[in-house]
Short mmCIF file of C-alpha atoms in Angstrom, two decimals:
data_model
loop_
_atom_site.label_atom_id
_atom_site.label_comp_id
_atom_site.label_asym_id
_atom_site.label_seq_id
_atom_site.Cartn_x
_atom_site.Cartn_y
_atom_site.Cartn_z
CA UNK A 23 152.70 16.31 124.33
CA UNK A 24 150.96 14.54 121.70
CA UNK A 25 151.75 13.75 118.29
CA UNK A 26 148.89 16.14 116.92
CA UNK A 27 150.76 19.01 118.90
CA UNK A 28 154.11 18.42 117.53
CA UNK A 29 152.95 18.20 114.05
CA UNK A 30 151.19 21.24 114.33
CA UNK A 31 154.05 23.00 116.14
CA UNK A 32 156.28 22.18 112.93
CA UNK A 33 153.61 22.44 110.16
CA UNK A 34 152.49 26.02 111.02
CA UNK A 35 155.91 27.61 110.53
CA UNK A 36 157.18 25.20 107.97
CA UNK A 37 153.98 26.48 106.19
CA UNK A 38 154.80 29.73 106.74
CA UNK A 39 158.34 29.48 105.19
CA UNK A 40 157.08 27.57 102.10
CA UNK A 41 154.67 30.46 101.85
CA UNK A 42 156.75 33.22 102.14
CA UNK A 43 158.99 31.65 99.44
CA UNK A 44 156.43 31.50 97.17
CA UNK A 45 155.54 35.16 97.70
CA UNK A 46 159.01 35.74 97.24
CA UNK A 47 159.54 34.14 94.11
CA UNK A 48 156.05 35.90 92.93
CA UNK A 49 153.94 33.37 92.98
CA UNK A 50 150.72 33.02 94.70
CA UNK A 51 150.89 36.43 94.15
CA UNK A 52 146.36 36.12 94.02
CA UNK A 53 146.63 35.79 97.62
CA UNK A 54 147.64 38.96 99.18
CA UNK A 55 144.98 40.98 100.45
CA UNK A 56 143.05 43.22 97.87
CA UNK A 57 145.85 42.76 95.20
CA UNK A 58 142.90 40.90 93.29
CA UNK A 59 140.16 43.90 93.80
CA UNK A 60 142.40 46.91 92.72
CA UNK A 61 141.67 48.12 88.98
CA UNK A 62 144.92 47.50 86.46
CA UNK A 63 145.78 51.04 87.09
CA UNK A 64 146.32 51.02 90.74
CA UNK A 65 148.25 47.75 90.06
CA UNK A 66 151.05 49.70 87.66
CA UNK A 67 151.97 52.27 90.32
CA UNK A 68 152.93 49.83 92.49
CA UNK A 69 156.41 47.80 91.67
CA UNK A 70 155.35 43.99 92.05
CA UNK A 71 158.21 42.72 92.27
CA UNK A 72 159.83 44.72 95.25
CA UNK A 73 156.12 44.19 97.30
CA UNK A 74 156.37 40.63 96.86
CA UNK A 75 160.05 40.36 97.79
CA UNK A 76 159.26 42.65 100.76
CA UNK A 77 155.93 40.70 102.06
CA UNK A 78 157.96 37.29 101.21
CA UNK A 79 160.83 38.10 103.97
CA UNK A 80 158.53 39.22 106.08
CA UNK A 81 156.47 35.97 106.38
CA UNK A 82 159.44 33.65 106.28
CA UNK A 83 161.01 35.71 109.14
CA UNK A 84 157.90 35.20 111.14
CA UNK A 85 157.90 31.48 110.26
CA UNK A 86 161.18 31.33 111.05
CA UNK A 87 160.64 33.10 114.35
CA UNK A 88 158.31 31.05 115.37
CA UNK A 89 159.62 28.08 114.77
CA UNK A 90 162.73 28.72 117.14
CA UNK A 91 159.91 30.40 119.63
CA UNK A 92 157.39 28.16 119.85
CA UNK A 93 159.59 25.53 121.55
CA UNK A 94 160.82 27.99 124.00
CA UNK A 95 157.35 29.77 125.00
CA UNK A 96 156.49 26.44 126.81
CA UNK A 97 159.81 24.09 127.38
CA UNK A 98 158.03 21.93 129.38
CA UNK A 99 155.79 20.93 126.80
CA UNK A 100 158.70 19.69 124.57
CA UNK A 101 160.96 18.28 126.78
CA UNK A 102 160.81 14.90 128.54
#
């Protein structure tokens, strides 16, 4: 396996976690999908905070996830 492989293989998920955080912690909040394009009043019925906590474990759990997976999809590729 080369170095490019196992960088990616950590970066992805690791990128994933610091992402989720962030979501978590409401920032980067621009990012989610059309939470920039709906009008103010579409924005107040929803409760922010609980979305962003919601979407933010989701994302780390997948990061998580496949950071413990991706090793074991394909052992052969990370072991010598």
């Amino acid at each position: 396996m080369s170095i490019l492989e196992m960088i990616l293989t950590l970066l992805i998920p690791w990128g994933a976690v610091l992402w989720g955080v962030n979501i978590y912690h409401q920032k980067g909040t621009w990012f989610l999908a059309g939470w920039n394009t709906m009008r103010e009043e579409e924005k107040a019925s929803y409760n922010e905070e609980e979305m962003c906590h919601l979407f933010g474990r989701c994302v780390i759990f997948c990061g998580v996830g496949a950071l413990i997976l991706l090793p074991k999809i394909n052992p052969g590729k990370y072991r010598k």
